[in-house]
Short mmCIF file of C-alpha atoms and ligand atoms in Angstrom, two decimals:
data_model
loop_
_atom_site.label_atom_id
_atom_site.label_comp_id
_atom_site.label_asym_id
_atom_site.label_seq_id
_atom_site.Cartn_x
_atom_site.Cartn_y
_atom_site.Cartn_z
CA MET A 1 0.24 0.23 -0.16
CA LYS A 2 2.58 2.14 0.96
CA LEU A 3 4.96 1.41 -1.97
CA SER A 4 1.95 2.37 -4.02
CA ILE A 5 1.21 5.58 -2.69
CA PHE A 6 4.98 6.35 -2.92
CA PHE A 7 5.01 5.03 -6.68
CA ALA A 8 1.92 7.07 -7.23
CA ILE A 9 4.43 10.19 -5.87
CA ILE A 10 7.25 9.70 -7.88
CA ILE A 11 4.44 9.22 -10.81
CA VAL A 12 3.04 12.33 -10.10
CA VAL A 13 6.59 14.36 -10.06
CA PHE A 14 8.06 13.22 -12.87
CA SER A 15 5.05 14.21 -15.14
CA ALA A 16 4.91 17.11 -13.63
CA CYS A 17 8.51 17.84 -14.24
CA SER A 18 8.87 16.07 -17.97
CA GLN A 19 7.18 19.13 -20.04
CA ARG A 20 6.23 17.50 -23.36
CA PRO A 21 6.83 20.56 -26.13
CA GLY A 22 3.93 22.04 -25.85
CA ASP A 23 2.96 21.93 -23.03
CA SER A 24 2.75 24.73 -21.06
CA ASP A 25 1.03 27.49 -19.00
CA VAL A 26 0.05 28.92 -22.33
CA GLN A 27 -3.40 28.87 -22.87
CA LYS A 28 -4.12 27.26 -26.33
CA PRO A 29 -6.57 28.55 -27.79
CA ASN A 30 -8.53 27.54 -31.15
CA ILE A 31 -6.57 28.20 -34.41
CA VAL A 32 -9.34 28.68 -37.96
CA ILE A 33 -7.74 30.08 -40.63
CA ILE A 34 -10.09 30.84 -43.18
CA TYR A 35 -8.39 31.55 -46.18
CA GLY A 36 -9.66 33.12 -49.48
CA ASP A 37 -9.07 32.53 -53.18
CA ASP A 38 -7.93 35.83 -55.32
CA VAL A 39 -9.57 37.40 -52.85
CA GLY A 40 -7.35 41.40 -52.64
CA TYR A 41 -7.20 44.60 -50.47
CA GLY A 42 -9.69 45.79 -51.84
CA ASP A 43 -12.60 43.13 -51.93
CA VAL A 44 -13.53 43.83 -48.62
CA GLY A 45 -15.94 46.46 -46.97
CA ALA A 46 -13.66 46.87 -43.87
CA TYR A 47 -10.59 47.36 -46.38
CA GLY A 48 -12.90 50.01 -48.34
CA SER A 49 -15.08 47.92 -50.36
CA GLU A 50 -18.34 49.62 -51.39
CA LEU A 51 -19.81 47.91 -53.52
CA ILE A 52 -19.38 43.97 -52.17
CA PRO A 53 -21.23 43.74 -49.28
CA THR A 54 -19.03 42.14 -47.03
CA PRO A 55 -20.86 42.01 -43.04
CA ASN A 56 -19.67 39.15 -41.68
CA ILE A 57 -15.77 39.59 -42.32
CA ASP A 58 -16.39 43.32 -41.21
CA GLN A 59 -17.55 42.01 -37.87
CA LEU A 60 -15.03 40.09 -37.69
CA ALA A 61 -12.32 43.11 -38.12
CA ALA A 62 -14.50 45.37 -35.56
CA GLU A 63 -13.93 42.33 -33.13
CA GLY A 64 -9.96 41.90 -34.14
CA LEU A 65 -6.81 43.12 -35.55
CA ARG A 66 -6.84 44.80 -39.35
CA PHE A 67 -3.96 45.06 -40.63
CA THR A 68 -3.45 47.44 -43.49
CA ASP A 69 0.12 45.75 -44.48
CA GLY A 70 -0.76 42.32 -44.47
CA HIS A 71 0.49 39.95 -46.73
CA CYS A 72 0.52 36.40 -48.55
CA THR A 73 4.06 35.40 -49.83
CA ALA A 74 3.62 35.22 -53.53
CA SER A 75 1.04 36.18 -56.39
CA THR A 76 -0.21 33.16 -56.23
CA CYS A 77 -1.57 30.20 -54.90
CA THR A 78 0.71 27.29 -54.88
CA PRO A 79 3.72 29.23 -53.04
CA SER A 80 1.56 30.95 -51.33
CA ARG A 81 -0.13 28.11 -49.17
CA PHE A 82 3.35 26.49 -49.91
CA SER A 83 4.81 29.21 -47.37
CA LEU A 84 1.78 29.60 -44.84
CA LEU A 85 1.69 25.78 -44.07
CA THR A 86 5.76 25.49 -43.95
CA GLY A 87 7.15 28.39 -42.54
CA VAL A 88 9.66 28.38 -46.10
CA TYR A 89 9.26 30.39 -48.94
CA GLY A 90 7.87 28.38 -52.24
CA PHE A 91 10.99 29.50 -54.14
CA ARG A 92 13.25 27.28 -52.04
CA HIS A 93 11.09 24.72 -53.13
CA ASN A 94 9.90 25.13 -56.56
CA ALA A 95 6.66 25.54 -55.76
CA ASN A 96 4.58 27.34 -59.17
CA VAL A 97 0.53 27.16 -60.04
CA LEU A 98 0.59 23.14 -59.83
CA PRO A 99 -0.59 21.33 -62.43
CA PRO A 100 -3.70 19.01 -61.68
CA ASN A 101 -1.84 15.89 -61.54
CA ALA A 102 1.19 17.07 -59.49
CA PRO A 103 2.40 14.59 -56.76
CA LEU A 104 2.57 16.22 -53.67
CA LEU A 105 4.59 19.35 -53.42
CA ILE A 106 5.52 19.23 -49.18
CA PRO A 107 8.04 16.56 -47.94
CA VAL A 108 6.41 14.86 -45.99
CA ASP A 109 9.40 14.72 -43.73
CA MET A 110 9.46 18.85 -43.53
CA MET A 111 8.03 20.01 -40.66
CA THR A 112 4.90 21.86 -41.42
CA LEU A 113 2.27 24.31 -39.09
CA PRO A 114 -0.25 21.45 -38.38
CA LYS A 115 2.32 19.23 -37.19
CA MET A 116 3.96 21.47 -35.44
CA LEU A 117 0.48 21.92 -33.97
CA LYS A 118 0.15 18.58 -33.11
CA LYS A 119 2.96 18.72 -30.80
CA ALA A 120 1.56 20.84 -28.54
CA GLY A 121 -0.98 18.47 -27.90
CA TYR A 122 -3.56 19.86 -31.23
CA GLU A 123 -6.44 18.58 -33.40
CA THR A 124 -5.52 19.43 -36.82
CA GLY A 125 -7.95 19.65 -40.12
CA ILE A 126 -8.47 21.08 -43.36
CA ILE A 127 -11.28 21.65 -45.25
CA GLY A 128 -11.61 22.75 -48.52
CA LYS A 129 -8.72 24.03 -51.03
CA TRP A 130 -5.62 22.10 -51.22
CA HIS A 131 -3.30 23.05 -54.08
CA LEU A 132 -0.51 21.38 -52.93
CA GLY A 133 -0.21 18.09 -55.20
CA ILE A 134 -1.23 15.07 -53.83
CA GLY A 135 0.34 11.44 -54.84
CA GLU A 136 4.25 10.50 -55.20
CA LYS A 137 6.47 12.02 -57.60
CA GLY A 138 6.73 9.45 -60.46
CA VAL A 139 4.20 7.43 -59.80
CA PHE A 140 1.13 7.27 -61.58
CA THR A 141 -1.71 8.71 -59.00
CA ASP A 142 -4.65 5.92 -59.11
CA TRP A 143 -7.63 8.37 -57.84
CA ASN A 144 -9.60 4.77 -57.02
CA GLY A 145 -7.45 3.99 -54.26
CA GLU A 146 -6.15 5.21 -51.96
CA VAL A 147 -5.56 8.76 -52.92
CA LYS A 148 -1.78 9.80 -51.20
CA PRO A 149 0.48 10.84 -49.73
CA GLY A 150 -1.48 15.03 -49.13
CA PRO A 151 -3.41 16.59 -46.21
CA ILE A 152 -2.43 13.85 -44.13
CA GLU A 153 1.05 12.93 -44.56
CA VAL A 154 1.95 16.62 -43.55
CA GLY A 155 0.44 16.67 -40.69
CA PHE A 156 -3.49 17.02 -40.59
CA ASN A 157 -5.20 14.73 -38.77
CA SER A 158 -8.43 14.56 -40.88
CA SER A 159 -9.14 16.68 -44.45
CA PHE A 160 -11.89 17.17 -47.19
CA LEU A 161 -11.01 18.83 -49.90
CA LEU A 162 -11.10 20.04 -53.59
CA PRO A 163 -7.76 18.61 -54.49
CA SER A 164 -6.65 21.20 -56.83
CA THR A 165 -8.08 24.39 -57.88
CA ASN A 166 -11.97 24.44 -58.58
CA ASP A 167 -11.14 25.06 -62.63
CA ARG A 168 -8.79 21.70 -62.75
CA VAL A 169 -9.76 18.12 -62.18
CA PRO A 170 -10.78 15.99 -60.89
CA THR A 171 -13.93 17.29 -59.61
CA VAL A 172 -14.14 15.59 -57.51
CA TYR A 173 -14.09 15.98 -52.82
CA LEU A 174 -11.59 13.68 -51.58
CA ASP A 175 -12.47 13.03 -47.96
CA GLY A 176 -9.10 11.69 -46.40
CA HIS A 177 -7.32 9.55 -48.50
CA ARG A 178 -10.66 8.43 -50.28
CA VAL A 179 -12.79 10.53 -53.73
CA VAL A 180 -16.46 10.67 -52.11
CA ASN A 181 -19.79 8.79 -54.00
CA LEU A 182 -16.81 6.94 -56.40
CA ASP A 183 -18.65 4.25 -58.42
CA MET A 184 -16.03 1.27 -58.77
CA ASN A 185 -17.76 0.29 -61.98
CA ASP A 186 -16.63 3.67 -63.76
CA SER A 187 -13.28 4.28 -62.12
CA LEU A 188 -11.99 7.85 -62.20
CA PHE A 189 -8.93 8.72 -64.15
CA VAL A 190 -6.81 11.78 -64.15
CA GLY A 191 -3.80 12.03 -66.93
CA SER A 192 -2.58 12.75 -70.30
CA LYS A 193 -5.14 13.76 -72.89
CA LYS A 194 -3.98 10.76 -74.81
CA TYR A 195 -5.08 8.21 -71.99
CA VAL A 196 -8.91 9.99 -71.66
CA THR A 197 -9.87 10.37 -75.07
CA SER A 198 -8.80 6.72 -75.60
CA LYS A 199 -11.63 6.12 -72.56
CA LYS A 200 -13.84 7.92 -74.84
CA HIS A 201 -15.15 8.78 -71.78
CA VAL A 202 -18.23 10.95 -70.62
CA THR A 203 -17.14 14.22 -68.61
CA GLN A 204 -15.39 15.04 -71.42
CA TYR A 205 -18.48 15.72 -73.00
CA PRO A 206 -21.42 15.46 -70.90
CA ASP A 207 -24.22 15.14 -73.42
CA GLY A 208 -22.61 14.52 -76.10
CA ARG A 209 -21.88 17.79 -77.31
CA THR A 210 -19.11 19.03 -78.98
CA ASN A 211 -16.77 21.38 -76.69
CA ARG A 212 -16.97 24.12 -77.38
CA GLU A 213 -21.16 23.75 -77.65
CA ALA A 214 -20.86 22.33 -73.53
CA MET A 215 -19.89 25.09 -72.80
CA THR A 216 -22.12 27.94 -73.04
CA TYR A 217 -22.24 28.69 -69.74
CA TYR A 218 -18.96 29.21 -69.15
CA GLN A 219 -17.06 29.27 -72.10
CA SER A 220 -13.52 29.43 -71.82
CA SER A 221 -11.43 33.09 -72.61
CA HIS A 222 -8.49 31.17 -71.88
CA GLY A 223 -6.96 27.35 -71.39
CA HIS A 224 -9.69 25.97 -69.93
CA ASN A 225 -11.84 23.33 -72.04
CA ASN A 226 -9.64 20.24 -71.84
CA SER A 227 -12.59 18.46 -69.92
CA VAL A 228 -16.21 19.41 -69.16
CA THR A 229 -18.04 18.89 -65.76
CA ASN A 230 -21.13 20.67 -65.49
CA GLY A 231 -21.11 22.35 -68.79
CA ILE A 232 -18.30 23.97 -67.74
CA GLY A 233 -14.61 23.73 -68.67
CA ARG A 234 -11.36 22.54 -66.57
CA ILE A 235 -7.72 22.85 -66.76
CA GLY A 236 -6.25 18.72 -67.50
CA TYR A 237 -7.52 15.43 -68.70
CA MET A 238 -10.21 13.54 -66.67
CA ALA A 239 -12.07 10.47 -67.13
CA GLY A 240 -15.55 7.92 -65.41
CA GLY A 241 -16.18 9.48 -61.82
CA GLN A 242 -19.48 10.29 -62.73
CA SER A 243 -21.16 9.43 -60.04
CA ALA A 244 -18.46 11.31 -58.03
CA LEU A 245 -18.58 15.09 -59.47
CA TRP A 246 -18.77 17.58 -57.58
CA ASP A 247 -21.70 20.21 -57.54
CA ASP A 248 -19.85 23.88 -57.62
CA GLU A 249 -23.18 25.13 -56.87
CA THR A 250 -23.34 23.31 -53.73
CA MET A 251 -19.23 23.68 -53.10
CA THR A 252 -19.37 26.39 -50.07
CA ASP A 253 -22.19 24.77 -48.55
CA VAL A 254 -20.55 21.54 -48.31
CA PHE A 255 -17.18 23.13 -46.65
CA VAL A 256 -19.99 24.90 -44.03
CA GLU A 257 -20.92 21.90 -43.35
CA LYS A 258 -18.12 19.89 -43.22
CA THR A 259 -16.94 22.83 -40.86
CA LYS A 260 -19.76 22.78 -38.33
CA ASP A 261 -19.12 19.22 -38.16
CA TYR A 262 -15.77 19.42 -37.87
CA ILE A 263 -15.72 22.10 -35.03
CA LYS A 264 -18.37 20.61 -32.99
CA LYS A 265 -16.99 17.38 -32.97
CA ASN A 266 -13.67 18.84 -32.05
CA LYS A 267 -14.71 21.84 -28.95
CA GLU A 268 -13.14 19.85 -26.62
CA LYS A 269 -9.58 19.71 -27.71
CA PRO A 270 -7.37 22.68 -29.01
CA PHE A 271 -7.89 22.22 -32.32
CA PHE A 272 -6.41 23.71 -35.87
CA LEU A 273 -9.18 24.46 -38.94
CA TYR A 274 -7.50 24.92 -41.91
CA TYR A 275 -10.47 26.87 -43.94
CA ALA A 276 -9.54 26.88 -47.19
CA ALA A 277 -12.12 28.51 -49.40
CA GLN A 278 -12.27 28.01 -53.18
CA ASP A 279 -14.66 31.58 -53.26
CA ILE A 280 -13.72 33.77 -54.85
CA HIS A 281 -11.72 31.74 -57.97
CA VAL A 282 -12.69 31.24 -61.22
CA PRO A 283 -14.82 29.35 -62.40
CA ARG A 284 -17.28 32.06 -60.38
CA THR A 285 -20.62 29.53 -58.95
CA PRO A 286 -22.25 31.55 -56.51
CA HIS A 287 -25.11 29.57 -55.29
CA PRO A 288 -28.79 30.63 -57.07
CA ARG A 289 -29.13 32.30 -54.12
CA PHE A 290 -26.55 34.94 -53.61
CA LYS A 291 -26.72 35.24 -57.95
CA GLY A 292 -27.11 39.18 -58.01
CA THR A 293 -26.13 39.96 -54.88
CA THR A 294 -23.77 42.71 -55.95
CA ALA A 295 -23.81 44.75 -59.63
CA LEU A 296 -20.10 43.08 -60.64
CA GLY A 297 -21.52 40.50 -61.88
CA TYR A 298 -20.73 36.46 -60.02
CA ARG A 299 -16.82 37.80 -59.28
CA GLY A 300 -18.98 40.46 -56.51
CA ASP A 301 -21.81 37.35 -55.56
CA ALA A 302 -18.96 35.04 -54.85
CA MET A 303 -17.44 37.28 -52.54
CA VAL A 304 -21.13 37.24 -50.80
CA GLN A 305 -21.17 34.14 -50.53
CA PHE A 306 -17.82 33.73 -48.59
CA ASP A 307 -18.35 36.18 -46.26
CA TRP A 308 -21.72 34.11 -45.52
CA ALA A 309 -18.93 31.59 -45.53
CA VAL A 310 -16.87 33.18 -42.48
CA GLY A 311 -20.63 34.12 -40.46
CA GLU A 312 -21.49 30.31 -40.28
CA ILE A 313 -18.26 29.06 -39.45
CA MET A 314 -18.57 32.05 -36.67
CA LYS A 315 -21.65 31.76 -35.81
CA THR A 316 -21.01 28.30 -35.26
CA LEU A 317 -17.72 28.89 -33.18
CA GLU A 318 -20.27 31.17 -30.73
CA GLU A 319 -23.01 28.53 -30.19
CA ASN A 320 -20.58 25.95 -28.85
CA GLY A 321 -19.34 28.81 -26.63
CA LEU A 322 -15.72 28.96 -28.66
CA LYS A 323 -15.42 32.17 -28.94
CA GLU A 324 -13.22 33.52 -27.06
CA ASN A 325 -11.12 31.06 -26.95
CA THR A 326 -10.19 30.46 -30.60
CA ILE A 327 -7.72 32.76 -32.33
CA VAL A 328 -9.70 33.36 -36.12
CA ILE A 329 -6.79 34.16 -39.08
CA PHE A 330 -8.79 35.87 -42.17
CA SER A 331 -6.27 36.54 -45.41
CA SER A 332 -6.20 35.18 -48.84
CA ASP A 333 -3.43 33.79 -51.32
CA ASN A 334 -3.08 36.08 -53.36
CA GLY A 335 -4.36 39.53 -54.81
CA PRO A 336 -7.30 40.07 -57.54
CA VAL A 337 -7.88 38.87 -61.05
CA TYR A 338 -10.83 39.70 -62.88
CA ASP A 339 -11.19 37.54 -66.16
CA ASP A 340 -9.04 35.07 -65.28
CA GLY A 341 -9.85 31.75 -67.39
CA TYR A 342 -14.11 31.90 -68.55
CA LYS A 343 -16.17 34.72 -70.04
CA ASP A 344 -18.48 34.23 -67.03
CA GLY A 345 -20.66 37.21 -66.99
CA THR A 346 -18.48 38.61 -63.94
CA THR A 347 -18.92 42.38 -66.56
CA VAL A 348 -15.26 43.60 -66.55
CA LYS A 349 -12.02 42.00 -68.07
CA THR A 350 -9.86 44.46 -66.51
CA SER A 351 -9.21 46.18 -63.27
CA LYS A 352 -9.83 49.15 -65.11
CA GLU A 353 -13.01 48.44 -66.09
CA GLU A 354 -13.69 47.57 -62.90
CA VAL A 355 -12.70 50.91 -61.90
CA ASP A 356 -14.48 52.99 -64.33
CA ARG A 357 -18.07 50.73 -62.35
CA GLY A 358 -16.03 51.64 -58.81
CA HIS A 359 -14.44 49.01 -57.33
CA ASP A 360 -10.53 48.10 -57.11
CA GLY A 361 -10.22 44.39 -56.06
CA SER A 362 -6.74 46.11 -55.33
CA GLY A 363 -7.95 48.73 -53.25
CA ILE A 364 -4.93 51.58 -53.87
CA TYR A 365 -2.44 49.08 -54.56
CA ARG A 366 -0.84 48.35 -57.63
CA GLY A 367 -1.49 45.03 -59.51
CA GLY A 368 -3.01 42.40 -58.45
CA LYS A 369 -3.11 38.18 -58.82
CA TYR A 370 0.64 37.28 -60.34
CA GLN A 371 1.93 40.61 -60.02
CA ILE A 372 4.80 42.01 -58.33
CA TYR A 373 3.50 44.96 -57.23
CA GLU A 374 1.88 45.37 -54.03
CA GLY A 375 -1.22 44.04 -55.28
CA GLY A 376 -0.25 41.18 -55.69
CA THR A 377 0.63 40.06 -52.03
CA ARG A 378 -0.95 42.69 -49.67
CA VAL A 379 -4.22 40.80 -49.22
CA PRO A 380 -6.78 41.89 -46.13
CA PHE A 381 -5.36 39.86 -43.12
CA ILE A 382 -7.76 40.15 -40.01
CA VAL A 383 -6.26 38.65 -36.61
CA SER A 384 -9.42 38.45 -34.12
CA TRP A 385 -9.18 36.86 -30.46
CA PRO A 386 -11.73 38.43 -28.19
CA GLY A 387 -10.49 39.28 -24.83
CA LYS A 388 -6.71 38.44 -26.14
CA ILE A 389 -6.45 41.50 -28.56
CA LYS A 390 -7.70 44.45 -28.22
CA PRO A 391 -9.66 45.86 -31.52
CA GLY A 392 -8.25 47.97 -33.55
CA VAL A 393 -5.78 48.62 -36.73
CA SER A 394 -2.22 47.73 -37.63
CA ASN A 395 0.24 49.04 -39.74
CA ALA A 396 3.42 46.99 -38.40
CA LEU A 397 4.19 44.33 -41.79
CA VAL A 398 2.64 41.39 -41.58
CA ASN A 399 3.48 37.84 -43.28
CA GLN A 400 1.57 34.87 -43.48
CA ILE A 401 4.53 33.03 -43.44
CA ASP A 402 5.63 33.88 -39.77
CA LEU A 403 2.03 32.33 -37.91
CA MET A 404 4.09 29.45 -37.31
CA GLY A 405 6.97 30.58 -36.05
CA SER A 406 5.18 32.88 -34.13
CA LEU A 407 2.54 30.28 -32.87
CA ALA A 408 5.18 27.73 -32.43
CA SER A 409 7.03 30.45 -29.72
CA TYR A 410 3.63 31.53 -28.61
CA LEU A 411 3.46 27.50 -27.47
CA ASN A 412 6.42 26.59 -26.60
CA VAL A 413 7.16 24.39 -29.36
CA PRO A 414 10.74 24.53 -30.06
CA LEU A 415 11.67 24.33 -33.86
CA ASN A 416 14.99 22.96 -35.00
CA ASP A 417 16.97 25.24 -36.87
CA ASN A 418 16.33 23.53 -40.53
CA GLU A 419 12.96 23.97 -39.73
CA ALA A 420 10.32 26.27 -40.78
CA ILE A 421 14.06 28.86 -41.62
CA ASP A 422 11.84 31.74 -43.34
CA SER A 423 9.63 32.51 -40.46
CA ARG A 424 9.96 34.43 -37.69
CA ASN A 425 8.12 35.34 -34.18
CA THR A 426 5.61 38.31 -34.88
CA MET A 427 3.29 37.26 -32.26
CA ASP A 428 3.80 40.50 -30.79
CA ALA A 429 2.54 42.38 -33.75
CA PHE A 430 -0.35 39.36 -34.74
CA LEU A 431 -1.58 40.36 -30.82
CA GLY A 432 -1.31 44.00 -31.62
CA LYS A 433 1.09 44.52 -28.29
CA SER A 434 3.77 45.91 -31.00
CA ASP A 435 2.80 47.97 -33.70
CA THR A 436 6.47 46.72 -35.64
CA GLY A 437 6.50 43.82 -37.54
CA LEU A 438 8.86 42.95 -39.82
CA ALA A 439 11.73 44.98 -40.27
CA SER A 440 12.10 43.42 -44.02
CA MET A 441 10.63 40.84 -46.07
CA VAL A 442 10.40 39.36 -50.07
CA GLU A 443 7.31 39.46 -52.52
CA GLU A 444 7.30 36.77 -54.55
CA ALA A 445 5.56 36.67 -58.01
CA ARG A 446 6.49 34.19 -61.23
CA ASN A 447 9.78 34.70 -62.07
CA VAL A 448 10.38 37.91 -59.68
CA ARG A 449 11.11 38.05 -56.37
CA ALA A 450 11.05 41.49 -54.64
CA LEU A 451 12.07 42.95 -51.60
CA ARG A 452 9.96 45.20 -48.62
CA ARG A 453 12.07 47.20 -46.34
CA GLY A 454 10.02 49.95 -44.45
CA ASP A 455 8.31 51.43 -47.14
CA TRP A 456 11.05 50.81 -49.32
CA LYS A 457 10.14 48.36 -52.07
CA TYR A 458 12.63 47.14 -54.54
CA ILE A 459 12.48 44.96 -57.17
CA PRO A 460 15.53 43.46 -59.63
CA ASP A 461 15.24 43.08 -63.13
CA LEU A 462 14.75 39.53 -62.94
CA GLY A 463 12.80 39.05 -66.40
CA ARG A 464 8.72 39.25 -67.09
CA SER A 465 5.97 39.20 -64.10
CA TYR A 466 2.74 38.72 -66.31
CA GLY A 467 0.75 41.58 -66.96
CA SER A 468 3.61 43.37 -66.20
CA PRO A 469 6.31 44.76 -69.15
CA LYS A 470 9.67 43.60 -68.86
CA MET A 471 10.66 44.94 -65.74
CA SER A 472 14.48 47.53 -65.83
CA LYS A 473 15.32 47.33 -61.68
CA GLN A 474 12.55 49.62 -59.57
CA LEU A 475 12.54 51.24 -56.44
CA TYR A 476 9.77 52.64 -54.43
CA ASN A 477 9.31 54.60 -51.71
CA LEU A 478 5.30 53.11 -50.61
CA ALA A 479 5.36 56.11 -47.93
CA ASN A 480 4.87 58.48 -49.91
CA ASP A 481 4.42 56.35 -53.31
CA PRO A 482 2.00 53.18 -52.32
CA GLY A 483 0.58 52.98 -55.36
CA GLU A 484 4.67 52.32 -56.92
CA GLN A 485 4.08 54.61 -59.11
CA ASN A 486 7.22 56.46 -59.81
CA ASN A 487 10.31 54.38 -59.56
CA VAL A 488 13.01 56.03 -57.80
CA ILE A 489 16.29 54.16 -57.98
CA ASN A 490 18.06 56.70 -59.90
CA GLU A 491 18.06 59.43 -56.64
CA ASN A 492 18.67 56.30 -54.21
CA PRO A 493 21.20 53.91 -55.46
CA GLU A 494 22.57 52.79 -51.88
CA ILE A 495 19.47 51.95 -50.98
CA ALA A 496 18.26 50.01 -53.98
CA LYS A 497 22.10 48.52 -52.90
CA SER A 498 22.09 47.72 -50.01
CA MET A 499 18.41 45.77 -50.52
CA ALA A 500 20.23 44.49 -53.50
CA GLU A 501 22.40 42.03 -51.25
CA GLU A 502 19.81 41.03 -48.38
CA LEU A 503 17.59 39.49 -51.22
CA GLU A 504 20.86 37.56 -52.64
CA LYS A 505 22.35 36.70 -49.76
CA ILE A 506 17.97 35.51 -49.07
CA LEU A 507 17.59 33.84 -52.55
CA ASN A 508 21.02 31.73 -51.41
CA GLY A 509 19.09 30.46 -48.70
CA GLU A 510 19.92 32.41 -45.73
CA SER A 511 17.54 31.76 -43.09
CA ILE A 512 15.53 33.90 -42.68
CA ARG A 513 14.57 33.15 -39.41
CA LEU A 514 17.74 32.49 -37.98
CA ASN A 515 19.44 35.57 -39.09
CA ARG A 516 16.81 38.53 -38.82
C1 LIG B 1 -3.48 29.61 -64.10
C2 LIG B 1 -4.66 29.79 -64.96
C3 LIG B 1 -5.59 30.49 -64.36
C4 LIG B 1 -5.77 29.79 -62.66
C5 LIG B 1 -4.41 30.33 -62.01
C6 LIG B 1 -4.16 29.11 -60.53
C7 LIG B 1 -4.49 29.45 -67.17
C8 LIG B 1 -4.97 30.46 -68.46
N1 LIG B 1 -4.39 29.89 -66.38
O1 LIG B 1 -2.44 28.69 -64.93
O2 LIG B 1 -7.03 30.13 -64.61
O3 LIG B 1 -6.28 28.87 -62.58
O4 LIG B 1 -3.47 29.66 -63.02
O5 LIG B 1 -4.71 30.40 -60.20
O6 LIG B 1 -4.70 28.40 -67.17
S1 LIG B 1 -4.38 29.90 -58.05
O7 LIG B 1 -4.87 30.97 -57.90
O8 LIG B 1 -4.09 28.47 -57.77
O9 LIG B 1 -2.99 30.29 -58.25
CA1 LIG B 2 -5.26 32.04 -55.72
#
């Protein structure tokens, strides 16, 4: 008897002393990232949009901290998502917009945000757009079996996915490792044109019409005519899986339902939810109840739909008594775009036309998706944690890539030197305790990487950035020229030189976390 009491005391003392990583006195809030797709700085009411009502996102901003200089790492999806989930810049791993049947881009042995949070005792889940590749490199991915490696293998306990983008095949949902509603008698192939056409499969031409005729709803303006699902052309070749095809108009409803289930199921433990919306990426297919809710066509209407989803997520947190103890981070993977492949009735083709109608998706900033100018990566960025974060506006320079390093520090999870090498601890800025954000950071576009240092922005002459003329070196002072109109490189050669050197070091592999 006495001996067992002795051992019990020993065990209690021992477990109190041997803290595992992530065990600490800090409160472990739930963490919810709500990520938009192509949502620009100016597409949200709280950021100045007047023609798109976004009351739920505005409410989040009113209750939390709204960053005016918050960034994704790149002006396209894949590298931004890669950085968000790994704390490493996409250019270090050749992260570019991935084709439909690309293998998993994140190495399975790499430290990730969800893996780090698991160490801290979190349940981790992803619902929505993935676009970081699935399957093994060099191995043909069989979509009829266990589709992996993917999010589960890089740290998510559960996943419900739109595997690539909504304009790419396969147009099916993936629940864990399995395609949802797949009929084994109608197997699903994602691959080369030769293979798919030799199968003469129905998803290419659902009702026997020609490709051109089939796409009356969403005519492709460029590059979206390889396969057709629901009358909408897509990038990439696919055959079979008829019973598993998603319905575009109810996609947001499906993700919201899955999110409600996830929150209810995990409300007793600390959880991390990465809600990656497909709104407002092309093809913009708002549910009929949102169609016509703006004067800006489907792009605006899809944004209203996204805002509705944000409201539903917030309501679910509240109903489950979780709002007080949940950090909600709202942001986007890149800046705005208008015609991105479909004549979808969005009513405008270019940002200029949209501006003429009274809306500018990138606000006062220049450029948007694909581009190296601020509009490419400066996106809505709201962090809310009721009771902990004082509502307000912060002008600190912050970046999604730093969420990993910040949360790891906050939760006392040690990171090895080779992990999250570009992710710094800016938790004080995220919590509004400090107005000082990053001293400098990289901005990435196709073929071009720029450096921000305070208000300065340096863009080297690395080539062509989509939508921009071939560039010579540029230096802007955003303090008096936020729209990047006046290249002042000739007047400030020393600043440009020193920024070019800093950028070069980073591009050559210098760990930002360990050096800055
Ligand atoms: C581009 C597509 C565009 C969109 C984008 C990815 C063409 C001509 N354009 O290559 O439609 O799919 O990739 O968008 O195919 S992102 O938000 O996922 O980066
Ligand atoms: Ca995007």
